[in-house]
mmCIF file of C-alpha atoms and ligand atoms in Angstrom:
data_model
loop_
_atom_site.group_PDB
_atom_site.id
_atom_site.type_symbol
_atom_site.label_atom_id
_atom_site.label_comp_id
_atom_site.label_asym_id
_atom_site.label_seq_id
_atom_site.Cartn_x
_atom_site.Cartn_y
_atom_site.Cartn_z
ATOM 1 C CA MET A 1 -15.466 -35.103 -9.502
ATOM 2 C CA ARG A 2 -13.289 -33.793 -13.036
ATOM 3 C CA VAL A 3 -11.599 -30.531 -11.803
ATOM 4 C CA GLY A 4 -10.687 -27.669 -13.847
ATOM 5 C CA LEU A 5 -8.125 -26.609 -13.617
ATOM 6 C CA LEU A 6 -5.916 -22.689 -15.062
ATOM 7 C CA THR A 7 -3.568 -19.850 -14.240
ATOM 8 C CA GLY A 8 -4.112 -16.693 -16.252
ATOM 9 C CA GLY A 9 -2.583 -13.027 -16.186
ATOM 10 C CA GLY A 10 0.924 -12.504 -15.683
ATOM 11 C CA ASP A 11 3.051 -15.118 -13.756
ATOM 12 C CA CYS A 12 4.686 -14.903 -10.380
ATOM 13 C CA PRO A 13 6.440 -17.099 -7.614
ATOM 14 C CA GLY A 14 3.956 -19.654 -5.483
ATOM 15 C CA LEU A 15 1.919 -20.315 -8.099
ATOM 16 C CA ASN A 16 3.200 -24.009 -8.357
ATOM 17 C CA ALA A 17 1.981 -24.988 -4.440
ATOM 18 C CA ALA A 18 -0.626 -23.416 -4.868
ATOM 19 C CA ILE A 19 -0.957 -26.275 -8.457
ATOM 20 C CA ARG A 20 -0.380 -29.320 -6.180
ATOM 21 C CA ALA A 21 -2.290 -27.978 -3.502
ATOM 22 C CA VAL A 22 -5.261 -28.372 -5.729
ATOM 23 C CA VAL A 23 -3.884 -31.515 -6.976
ATOM 24 C CA LYS A 24 -2.404 -33.524 -3.968
ATOM 25 C CA HIS A 25 -5.678 -32.105 -1.881
ATOM 26 C CA GLY A 26 -8.435 -32.841 -4.382
ATOM 27 C CA ILE A 27 -7.015 -36.307 -5.941
ATOM 28 C CA GLY A 28 -5.378 -38.009 -2.428
ATOM 29 C CA GLU A 29 -8.733 -36.788 -0.147
ATOM 30 C CA TYR A 30 -11.844 -36.295 -2.126
ATOM 31 C CA GLY A 31 -10.211 -39.223 -5.806
ATOM 32 C CA HIS A 32 -11.249 -36.421 -8.216
ATOM 33 C CA SER A 33 -9.695 -35.857 -11.024
ATOM 34 C CA ILE A 34 -7.756 -32.871 -12.240
ATOM 35 C CA ILE A 35 -7.710 -31.894 -15.448
ATOM 36 C CA GLY A 36 -5.820 -29.132 -15.987
ATOM 37 C CA PHE A 37 -5.495 -26.182 -19.144
ATOM 38 C CA ARG A 38 -2.485 -24.961 -20.281
ATOM 39 C CA ASN A 39 -2.333 -21.206 -21.356
ATOM 40 C CA GLY A 40 -4.964 -19.783 -18.945
ATOM 41 C CA TRP A 41 -8.118 -19.512 -19.934
ATOM 42 C CA LYS A 42 -6.885 -19.188 -23.638
ATOM 43 C CA GLY A 43 -6.823 -23.145 -23.004
ATOM 44 C CA VAL A 44 -10.329 -23.747 -22.350
ATOM 45 C CA ALA A 45 -10.935 -22.051 -25.101
ATOM 46 C CA ASP A 46 -8.539 -24.308 -27.661
ATOM 47 C CA GLY A 47 -8.982 -26.805 -25.741
ATOM 48 C CA ASP A 48 -5.961 -26.994 -24.684
ATOM 49 C CA VAL A 49 -6.319 -30.175 -21.981
ATOM 50 C CA LEU A 50 -2.984 -31.299 -19.534
ATOM 51 C CA PRO A 51 -4.189 -33.885 -16.857
ATOM 52 C CA LEU A 52 -2.772 -33.730 -13.599
ATOM 53 C CA THR A 53 -1.175 -36.910 -11.604
ATOM 54 C CA ARG A 54 0.899 -36.469 -8.492
ATOM 55 C CA ASP A 55 3.610 -37.593 -10.713
ATOM 56 C CA ASP A 56 3.086 -33.770 -12.634
ATOM 57 C CA ILE A 57 3.555 -31.621 -9.101
ATOM 58 C CA ARG A 58 7.360 -34.219 -7.286
ATOM 59 C CA ASN A 59 9.313 -30.807 -6.639
ATOM 60 C CA VAL A 60 7.371 -27.769 -7.882
ATOM 61 C CA LEU A 61 7.406 -25.921 -4.250
ATOM 62 C CA PRO A 62 10.687 -24.367 -4.663
ATOM 63 C CA VAL A 63 9.591 -23.333 -8.733
ATOM 64 C CA GLY A 64 8.813 -20.600 -9.956
ATOM 65 C CA GLY A 65 5.524 -19.920 -13.032
ATOM 66 C CA THR A 66 3.409 -22.114 -13.734
ATOM 67 C CA LEU A 67 3.706 -25.224 -15.263
ATOM 68 C CA LEU A 68 0.809 -25.420 -16.952
ATOM 69 C CA GLY A 69 1.911 -21.573 -18.107
ATOM 70 C CA THR A 70 -0.853 -18.862 -18.610
ATOM 71 C CA ALA A 71 -1.611 -15.762 -20.928
ATOM 72 C CA ARG A 72 -3.039 -12.383 -21.220
ATOM 73 C CA TYR A 73 -6.858 -14.122 -22.300
ATOM 74 C CA HIS A 74 -10.316 -13.052 -21.454
ATOM 75 C CA PRO A 75 -13.148 -14.868 -23.178
ATOM 76 C CA HIS A 76 -15.717 -12.754 -22.600
ATOM 77 C CA GLU A 77 -13.856 -9.968 -24.253
ATOM 78 C CA GLU A 78 -13.202 -12.105 -27.599
ATOM 79 C CA ASP A 79 -15.877 -12.926 -29.983
ATOM 80 C CA GLY A 80 -17.442 -16.557 -29.696
ATOM 81 C CA GLY A 81 -15.129 -16.739 -26.298
ATOM 82 C CA LEU A 82 -17.746 -17.936 -23.427
ATOM 83 C CA ASP A 83 -19.246 -20.301 -26.442
ATOM 84 C CA ALA A 84 -15.697 -21.715 -26.697
ATOM 85 C CA VAL A 85 -14.655 -21.868 -23.390
ATOM 86 C CA ARG A 86 -18.525 -23.505 -23.108
ATOM 87 C CA ALA A 87 -17.230 -26.437 -25.298
ATOM 88 C CA THR A 88 -14.724 -27.381 -23.625
ATOM 89 C CA LEU A 89 -16.053 -27.901 -20.233
ATOM 90 C CA GLU A 90 -18.719 -29.778 -22.000
ATOM 91 C CA ALA A 91 -16.451 -31.470 -23.432
ATOM 92 C CA GLU A 92 -14.029 -32.621 -21.529
ATOM 93 C CA ARG A 93 -17.097 -33.010 -18.641
ATOM 94 C CA ILE A 94 -15.449 -30.050 -16.377
ATOM 95 C CA GLU A 95 -17.986 -30.696 -12.814
ATOM 96 C CA ALA A 96 -16.495 -27.182 -11.269
ATOM 97 C CA LEU A 97 -13.469 -25.094 -12.354
ATOM 98 C CA ILE A 98 -10.398 -23.530 -10.177
ATOM 99 C CA CYS A 99 -9.207 -19.972 -11.914
ATOM 100 C CA ILE A 100 -5.841 -18.706 -10.468
ATOM 101 C CA GLY A 101 -4.833 -15.378 -11.706
ATOM 102 C CA GLY A 102 -5.672 -11.153 -11.155
ATOM 103 C CA ASP A 103 -8.281 -9.626 -11.932
ATOM 104 C CA GLY A 104 -8.428 -9.684 -15.211
ATOM 105 C CA THR A 105 -8.831 -13.537 -15.046
ATOM 106 C CA LEU A 106 -11.052 -13.392 -11.754
ATOM 107 C CA HIS A 107 -12.908 -11.058 -13.632
ATOM 108 C CA ALA A 108 -13.209 -13.104 -17.274
ATOM 109 C CA ALA A 109 -13.941 -16.641 -13.988
ATOM 110 C CA SER A 110 -17.161 -14.393 -12.670
ATOM 111 C CA GLU A 111 -18.679 -14.169 -16.031
ATOM 112 C CA VAL A 112 -18.513 -17.070 -17.326
ATOM 113 C CA ALA A 113 -19.910 -18.136 -13.309
ATOM 114 C CA ASN A 114 -23.143 -16.454 -14.196
ATOM 115 C CA SER A 115 -23.344 -18.724 -17.545
ATOM 116 C CA GLY A 116 -24.003 -21.577 -14.830
ATOM 117 C CA THR A 117 -20.022 -23.164 -14.232
ATOM 118 C CA LYS A 118 -19.500 -23.979 -11.047
ATOM 119 C CA ILE A 119 -15.672 -21.433 -10.298
ATOM 120 C CA VAL A 120 -13.635 -20.323 -7.206
ATOM 121 C CA GLY A 121 -11.029 -18.360 -8.103
ATOM 122 C CA ILE A 122 -8.271 -17.982 -5.872
ATOM 123 C CA PRO A 123 -5.881 -14.429 -6.020
ATOM 124 C CA LYS A 124 -2.442 -13.726 -6.996
ATOM 125 C CA THR A 125 -0.478 -10.961 -8.360
ATOM 126 C CA ILE A 126 2.365 -9.321 -7.094
ATOM 127 C CA ASP A 127 1.024 -6.235 -7.608
ATOM 128 C CA ASN A 128 -1.003 -7.172 -4.542
ATOM 129 C CA ASP A 129 -4.512 -5.020 -5.228
ATOM 130 C CA VAL A 130 -7.062 -7.454 -5.948
ATOM 131 C CA TRP A 131 -9.801 -6.684 -3.439
ATOM 132 C CA GLY A 132 -11.506 -8.393 -1.279
ATOM 133 C CA THR A 133 -7.596 -10.273 -0.128
ATOM 134 C CA ASP A 134 -5.265 -8.492 2.503
ATOM 135 C CA LEU A 135 -2.107 -11.329 0.489
ATOM 136 C CA SER A 136 -2.477 -12.058 -3.175
ATOM 137 C CA ILE A 137 0.235 -14.330 -3.993
ATOM 138 C CA GLY A 138 3.348 -13.309 -5.666
ATOM 139 C CA PHE A 139 3.509 -10.255 -3.773
ATOM 140 C CA HIS A 140 5.283 -11.639 -0.822
ATOM 141 C CA THR A 141 8.631 -12.606 -3.065
ATOM 142 C CA ALA A 142 8.873 -9.697 -4.981
ATOM 143 C CA VAL A 143 8.713 -7.545 -2.140
ATOM 144 C CA ASN A 144 11.151 -9.489 -0.884
ATOM 145 C CA ILE A 145 13.732 -9.219 -4.602
ATOM 146 C CA ALA A 146 12.174 -5.209 -4.426
ATOM 147 C CA THR A 147 13.786 -4.549 -1.206
ATOM 148 C CA GLU A 148 17.098 -6.517 -2.118
ATOM 149 C CA ALA A 149 17.623 -4.236 -4.876
ATOM 150 C CA ILE A 150 16.863 -1.432 -3.158
ATOM 151 C CA ASP A 151 19.240 -2.241 -0.815
ATOM 152 C CA ARG A 152 21.993 -2.843 -3.117
ATOM 153 C CA VAL A 153 21.076 0.498 -5.022
ATOM 154 C CA HIS A 154 21.060 2.712 -2.174
ATOM 155 C CA THR A 155 25.591 1.239 -1.121
ATOM 156 C CA THR A 156 26.630 2.251 -4.455
ATOM 157 C CA ALA A 157 24.229 5.373 -5.086
ATOM 158 C CA GLU A 158 25.910 6.206 -1.844
ATOM 159 C CA SER A 159 28.999 6.115 -3.162
ATOM 160 C CA HIS A 160 28.496 7.752 -5.919
ATOM 161 C CA ASN A 161 26.597 10.246 -3.943
ATOM 162 C CA ARG A 162 23.927 10.515 -7.171
ATOM 163 C CA VAL A 163 20.063 10.859 -6.908
ATOM 164 C CA MET A 164 18.653 6.928 -7.205
ATOM 165 C CA VAL A 165 15.258 6.018 -9.473
ATOM 166 C CA VAL A 166 13.889 2.517 -8.859
ATOM 167 C CA GLU A 167 11.084 1.446 -11.068
ATOM 168 C CA VAL A 168 8.786 -0.782 -10.007
ATOM 169 C CA MET A 169 5.980 -2.983 -10.550
ATOM 170 C CA GLY A 170 2.443 -1.850 -9.404
ATOM 171 C CA ARG A 171 0.008 -0.780 -12.626
ATOM 172 C CA HIS A 172 -2.526 -0.244 -10.623
ATOM 173 C CA ALA A 173 -1.046 0.308 -6.505
ATOM 174 C CA GLY A 174 1.567 1.360 -5.473
ATOM 175 C CA TRP A 175 1.925 -2.069 -2.295
ATOM 176 C CA ILE A 176 4.907 -3.927 -3.160
ATOM 177 C CA ALA A 177 6.653 0.261 -4.403
ATOM 178 C CA LEU A 178 5.189 1.251 -0.313
ATOM 179 C CA ASN A 179 6.486 -2.571 0.980
ATOM 180 C CA ALA A 180 10.231 -1.948 -0.456
ATOM 181 C CA GLY A 181 10.387 1.024 -0.006
ATOM 182 C CA ILE A 182 10.067 1.494 3.608
ATOM 183 C CA ALA A 183 11.955 -1.857 3.630
ATOM 184 C CA GLY A 184 15.011 -0.267 1.865
ATOM 185 C CA GLY A 185 14.991 3.629 3.635
ATOM 186 C CA ALA A 186 13.905 5.035 1.075
ATOM 187 C CA GLU A 187 14.119 8.758 1.357
ATOM 188 C CA ILE A 188 10.634 8.943 -1.915
ATOM 189 C CA VAL A 189 8.177 6.773 -2.781
ATOM 190 C CA LEU A 190 6.024 7.057 -5.650
ATOM 191 C CA ALA A 191 2.742 5.815 -5.827
ATOM 192 C CA PRO A 192 -0.512 6.039 -8.969
ATOM 193 C CA GLU A 193 -2.404 6.352 -4.802
ATOM 194 C CA GLU A 194 -0.993 10.054 -4.537
ATOM 195 C CA PRO A 195 -0.172 11.651 -7.844
ATOM 196 C CA PHE A 196 2.920 13.687 -7.414
ATOM 197 C CA ASP A 197 4.547 17.231 -7.571
ATOM 198 C CA ILE A 198 7.987 16.862 -8.642
ATOM 199 C CA ASP A 199 8.196 21.035 -7.294
ATOM 200 C CA LYS A 200 8.031 19.520 -3.761
ATOM 201 C CA ILE A 201 9.684 16.573 -4.884
ATOM 202 C CA VAL A 202 13.069 18.647 -5.808
ATOM 203 C CA LYS A 203 12.484 20.694 -2.887
ATOM 204 C CA PHE A 204 13.755 17.962 -0.506
ATOM 205 C CA LEU A 205 16.100 16.812 -2.224
ATOM 206 C CA LYS A 206 17.987 19.981 -2.598
ATOM 207 C CA HIS A 207 17.192 20.950 1.044
ATOM 208 C CA ARG A 208 18.402 17.226 1.653
ATOM 209 C CA HIS A 209 21.745 17.320 -0.252
ATOM 210 C CA ARG A 210 21.784 20.616 1.345
ATOM 211 C CA ALA A 211 21.616 20.355 5.251
ATOM 212 C CA HIS A 212 22.555 15.974 5.321
ATOM 213 C CA ALA A 213 22.923 13.211 2.621
ATOM 214 C CA SER A 214 25.067 13.007 0.024
ATOM 215 C CA PHE A 215 22.724 10.518 -1.699
ATOM 216 C CA SER A 216 18.749 9.858 -2.364
ATOM 217 C CA ILE A 217 16.794 6.769 -3.033
ATOM 218 C CA ILE A 218 13.038 7.329 -4.353
ATOM 219 C CA VAL A 219 11.250 4.700 -5.222
ATOM 220 C CA VAL A 220 8.711 4.805 -8.194
ATOM 221 C CA ALA A 221 5.373 2.970 -8.868
ATOM 222 C CA GLU A 222 5.718 2.595 -12.958
ATOM 223 C CA GLY A 223 1.400 3.259 -12.217
ATOM 224 C CA ALA A 224 2.565 6.610 -10.918
ATOM 225 C CA ILE A 225 1.753 9.768 -11.899
ATOM 226 C CA PRO A 226 2.183 13.267 -11.240
ATOM 227 C CA ALA A 227 -0.491 15.321 -10.123
ATOM 228 C CA ALA A 228 -3.056 16.897 -12.444
ATOM 229 C CA GLY A 229 -1.620 21.009 -12.338
ATOM 230 C CA THR A 230 1.892 21.025 -10.618
ATOM 231 C CA SER A 231 4.717 21.718 -13.158
ATOM 232 C CA MET A 232 5.496 18.340 -15.290
ATOM 233 C CA SER A 233 3.648 17.210 -17.386
ATOM 234 C CA TYR A 234 3.146 13.392 -18.117
ATOM 235 C CA GLU A 235 1.385 10.838 -19.806
ATOM 236 C CA ALA A 236 2.021 7.967 -19.744
ATOM 237 C CA PRO A 237 2.648 5.248 -22.320
ATOM 238 C CA LEU A 238 0.213 2.847 -23.590
ATOM 239 C CA GLY A 239 2.017 -0.819 -24.877
ATOM 240 C CA PRO A 240 0.483 -3.516 -26.836
ATOM 241 C CA PHE A 241 -3.021 -4.109 -25.111
ATOM 242 C CA GLY A 242 -2.813 -1.417 -23.156
ATOM 243 C CA SER A 243 -0.345 -2.171 -20.601
ATOM 244 C CA ILE A 244 2.630 -0.136 -19.253
ATOM 245 C CA VAL A 245 5.556 0.854 -20.473
ATOM 246 C CA ALA A 246 7.379 -0.058 -18.196
ATOM 247 C CA GLY A 247 11.154 1.832 -17.668
ATOM 248 C CA ALA A 248 8.184 5.533 -18.634
ATOM 249 C CA ILE A 249 8.058 7.011 -15.084
ATOM 250 C CA GLY A 250 10.804 5.731 -13.678
ATOM 251 C CA GLU A 251 13.268 7.278 -17.191
ATOM 252 C CA ARG A 252 11.083 10.352 -16.594
ATOM 253 C CA VAL A 253 11.451 11.103 -12.912
ATOM 254 C CA ALA A 254 15.232 11.217 -13.248
ATOM 255 C CA ALA A 255 15.356 12.874 -16.167
ATOM 256 C CA GLU A 256 13.128 15.517 -14.386
ATOM 257 C CA ILE A 257 15.259 15.319 -11.213
ATOM 258 C CA GLY A 258 18.366 15.803 -13.093
ATOM 259 C CA ALA A 259 17.769 19.182 -14.763
ATOM 260 C CA ARG A 260 16.046 20.715 -11.922
ATOM 261 C CA THR A 261 17.723 19.814 -8.869
ATOM 262 C CA GLY A 262 21.774 19.375 -10.710
ATOM 263 C CA PHE A 263 22.195 15.834 -9.100
ATOM 264 C CA GLU A 264 23.438 13.205 -10.995
ATOM 265 C CA THR A 265 20.738 10.639 -11.401
ATOM 266 C CA ARG A 266 20.838 6.754 -13.086
ATOM 267 C CA VAL A 267 17.721 4.685 -12.987
ATOM 268 C CA THR A 268 17.141 0.969 -12.521
ATOM 269 C CA VAL A 269 14.159 -1.085 -13.900
ATOM 270 C CA LEU A 270 13.471 -4.121 -12.311
ATOM 271 C CA GLY A 271 10.731 -5.279 -13.417
ATOM 272 C CA HIS A 272 9.854 -8.182 -15.056
ATOM 273 C CA VAL A 273 12.757 -9.646 -12.423
ATOM 274 C CA GLN A 274 10.129 -9.024 -9.642
ATOM 275 C CA ARG A 275 8.041 -11.815 -11.294
ATOM 276 C CA GLY A 276 9.887 -14.546 -11.471
ATOM 277 C CA GLY A 277 12.512 -16.863 -9.740
ATOM 278 C CA ALA A 278 11.949 -19.140 -6.105
ATOM 279 C CA PRO A 279 9.164 -17.810 -4.059
ATOM 280 C CA THR A 280 8.935 -16.562 -0.843
ATOM 281 C CA PRO A 281 8.229 -19.418 2.059
ATOM 282 C CA THR A 282 4.981 -17.457 2.930
ATOM 283 C CA ASP A 283 4.074 -17.329 -0.955
ATOM 284 C CA ARG A 284 4.375 -21.085 -1.260
ATOM 285 C CA ILE A 285 2.096 -21.251 2.643
ATOM 286 C CA LEU A 286 -0.024 -19.042 1.037
ATOM 287 C CA GLY A 287 -0.866 -20.904 -1.904
ATOM 288 C CA SER A 288 -0.945 -23.715 -0.343
ATOM 289 C CA ARG A 289 -3.092 -23.261 1.448
ATOM 290 C CA PHE A 290 -5.225 -21.347 -1.024
ATOM 291 C CA GLY A 291 -5.088 -23.553 -2.997
ATOM 292 C CA VAL A 292 -6.835 -26.519 -0.444
ATOM 293 C CA ALA A 293 -9.506 -23.914 0.276
ATOM 294 C CA ALA A 294 -10.669 -23.949 -3.046
ATOM 295 C CA MET A 295 -10.372 -27.065 -3.523
ATOM 296 C CA ASP A 296 -12.732 -27.973 -0.035
ATOM 297 C CA ALA A 297 -14.691 -25.872 -1.484
ATOM 298 C CA VAL A 298 -15.621 -27.049 -5.216
ATOM 299 C CA SER A 299 -16.120 -30.007 -3.442
ATOM 300 C CA ARG A 300 -17.884 -29.097 -0.337
ATOM 301 C CA GLY A 301 -20.390 -27.627 -4.004
ATOM 302 C CA GLU A 302 -19.367 -24.003 -3.405
ATOM 303 C CA SER A 303 -19.478 -21.318 -7.020
ATOM 304 C CA GLY A 304 -18.817 -18.628 -7.838
ATOM 305 C CA VAL A 305 -16.283 -17.598 -4.981
ATOM 306 C CA MET A 306 -13.108 -16.724 -4.026
ATOM 307 C CA THR A 307 -10.911 -16.771 -0.962
ATOM 308 C CA ALA A 308 -8.936 -14.450 0.319
ATOM 309 C CA LEU A 309 -6.888 -14.002 3.444
ATOM 310 C CA ARG A 310 -8.165 -12.290 5.945
ATOM 311 C CA GLY A 311 -6.006 -11.307 8.810
ATOM 312 C CA ASP A 312 -5.097 -14.528 10.400
ATOM 313 C CA GLU A 313 -7.400 -16.958 8.524
ATOM 314 C CA VAL A 314 -8.702 -17.789 4.764
ATOM 315 C CA VAL A 315 -11.845 -16.773 3.763
ATOM 316 C CA LEU A 316 -15.159 -17.159 1.001
ATOM 317 C CA ILE A 317 -15.882 -14.350 -0.579
ATOM 318 C CA PRO A 318 -18.035 -13.736 -3.628
ATOM 319 C CA LEU A 319 -16.425 -13.162 -7.091
ATOM 320 C CA SER A 320 -18.710 -11.006 -7.926
ATOM 321 C CA ASP A 321 -17.737 -8.447 -5.667
ATOM 322 C CA VAL A 322 -14.185 -7.952 -6.203
ATOM 323 C CA ALA A 323 -14.315 -8.082 -10.506
ATOM 324 C CA GLY A 324 -13.441 -4.901 -11.458
ATOM 325 C CA LYS A 325 -12.703 -3.820 -8.501
ATOM 326 C CA VAL A 326 -9.055 -1.737 -6.938
ATOM 327 C CA LYS A 327 -7.090 -2.789 -2.992
ATOM 328 C CA ALA A 328 -5.760 0.309 -2.903
ATOM 329 C CA VAL A 329 -2.661 0.868 -0.913
ATOM 330 C CA PRO A 330 -4.037 2.263 2.811
ATOM 331 C CA ALA A 331 -3.140 5.975 4.195
ATOM 332 C CA GLU A 332 -1.421 4.444 7.013
ATOM 333 C CA LEU A 333 0.826 3.140 4.965
ATOM 334 C CA LEU A 334 1.669 6.073 2.663
ATOM 335 C CA MET A 335 1.869 7.638 5.621
ATOM 336 C CA VAL A 336 4.719 5.800 6.928
ATOM 337 C CA ALA A 337 6.440 6.332 3.973
ATOM 338 C CA HIS A 338 5.908 10.688 4.190
ATOM 339 C CA ALA A 339 7.232 9.669 8.389
ATOM 340 C CA LEU A 340 10.932 8.347 7.150
ATOM 341 C CA ALA A 341 11.984 10.461 4.408
HETATM 342 O O1 F6P B 401 0.995 -8.950 -13.001
HETATM 343 C C1 F6P B 401 0.881 -7.227 -13.175
HETATM 344 C C2 F6P B 401 2.475 -7.391 -13.740
HETATM 345 O O2 F6P B 401 3.756 -7.309 -12.900
HETATM 346 C C3 F6P B 401 1.845 -5.344 -12.710
HETATM 347 O O3 F6P B 401 3.061 -4.949 -12.232
HETATM 348 C C4 F6P B 401 2.935 -5.204 -14.762
HETATM 349 O O4 F6P B 401 2.301 -4.009 -14.773
HETATM 350 C C5 F6P B 401 2.893 -6.342 -15.955
HETATM 351 O O5 F6P B 401 1.714 -7.592 -14.959
HETATM 352 C C6 F6P B 401 2.878 -6.449 -16.902
HETATM 353 O O6 F6P B 401 2.494 -7.578 -17.957
HETATM 354 P P1 F6P B 401 3.476 -8.143 -18.556
HETATM 355 O O7 F6P B 401 4.251 -9.492 -18.347
HETATM 356 O O8 F6P B 401 2.031 -8.658 -19.318
HETATM 357 O O9 F6P B 401 4.139 -7.777 -19.389
#
């Protein structure tokens, strides 16, 4: 069988573990040919292929990024995109395609699957907001990086008696902010799921600094916004292709706190540091499990499904259930962050 493979959307640690598992299991167990496509769906539309052998996946487990390259390109949103994809899949005699991606890439996968191509998806995103799976590849590493950064910010905050604002990634969901914030002992965590009231934050900080502390850590997800009707008006600026402008909300929150409290305030924007470098063992294992499960699924002739972690088990769920949805953080996690303020 000729099985295609792509990684799309933002990169993250653990992608190479999934690629390795697909190639190793596909060749070793089933004798398939694995045809990689460079740079996500763009490579499929352009016919940019990279056939993968065992040699290509040697020593890639600890390496961040993706050996296939990636891009933010969605064929169903481009003129002639789906036709170009179909033409390449036909020319390369691809019988099934494994797509590793976040919401955008998996949405595209669902559209392509609807037109008859056999597709199995694998969820990845440091944001951990892909619906239907407890974990996505990359999240665990990002939380580790963000927690270490908060620990480091902590000691300098304390030395200088400052309020430190740490902005982490998370456009639509606050998974990194809440997990790293709780693990790093942040006083306040701001997540997109719970628009904030700057007056309450200021009141809390003034009380804390009067009563028992001289410093504070505030973790802000890049998609956090003030609640409607509160005293801070904010229109999130949009970057190229509608993306978030890194640092915008972090800088603004720090400026408001500085002006309203008089406390010395600094901002750290973690940005793409959270997406780089070696994956944690958890992400290597998750990528490996998803890769093996996806290869088993295509070999059984399954299509239109995505690998998902549910509890301790890897299962398959319909791709059409996933597309266009966001997995928000549960109220319990928000409550824990509040309880530990
Ligand atoms: O992939 C998710 C993500 O890391 C978001 O958290 C962030 O807003 C975005 O990607 C950044 O995208 P880019 O790498 O295209 O700037």
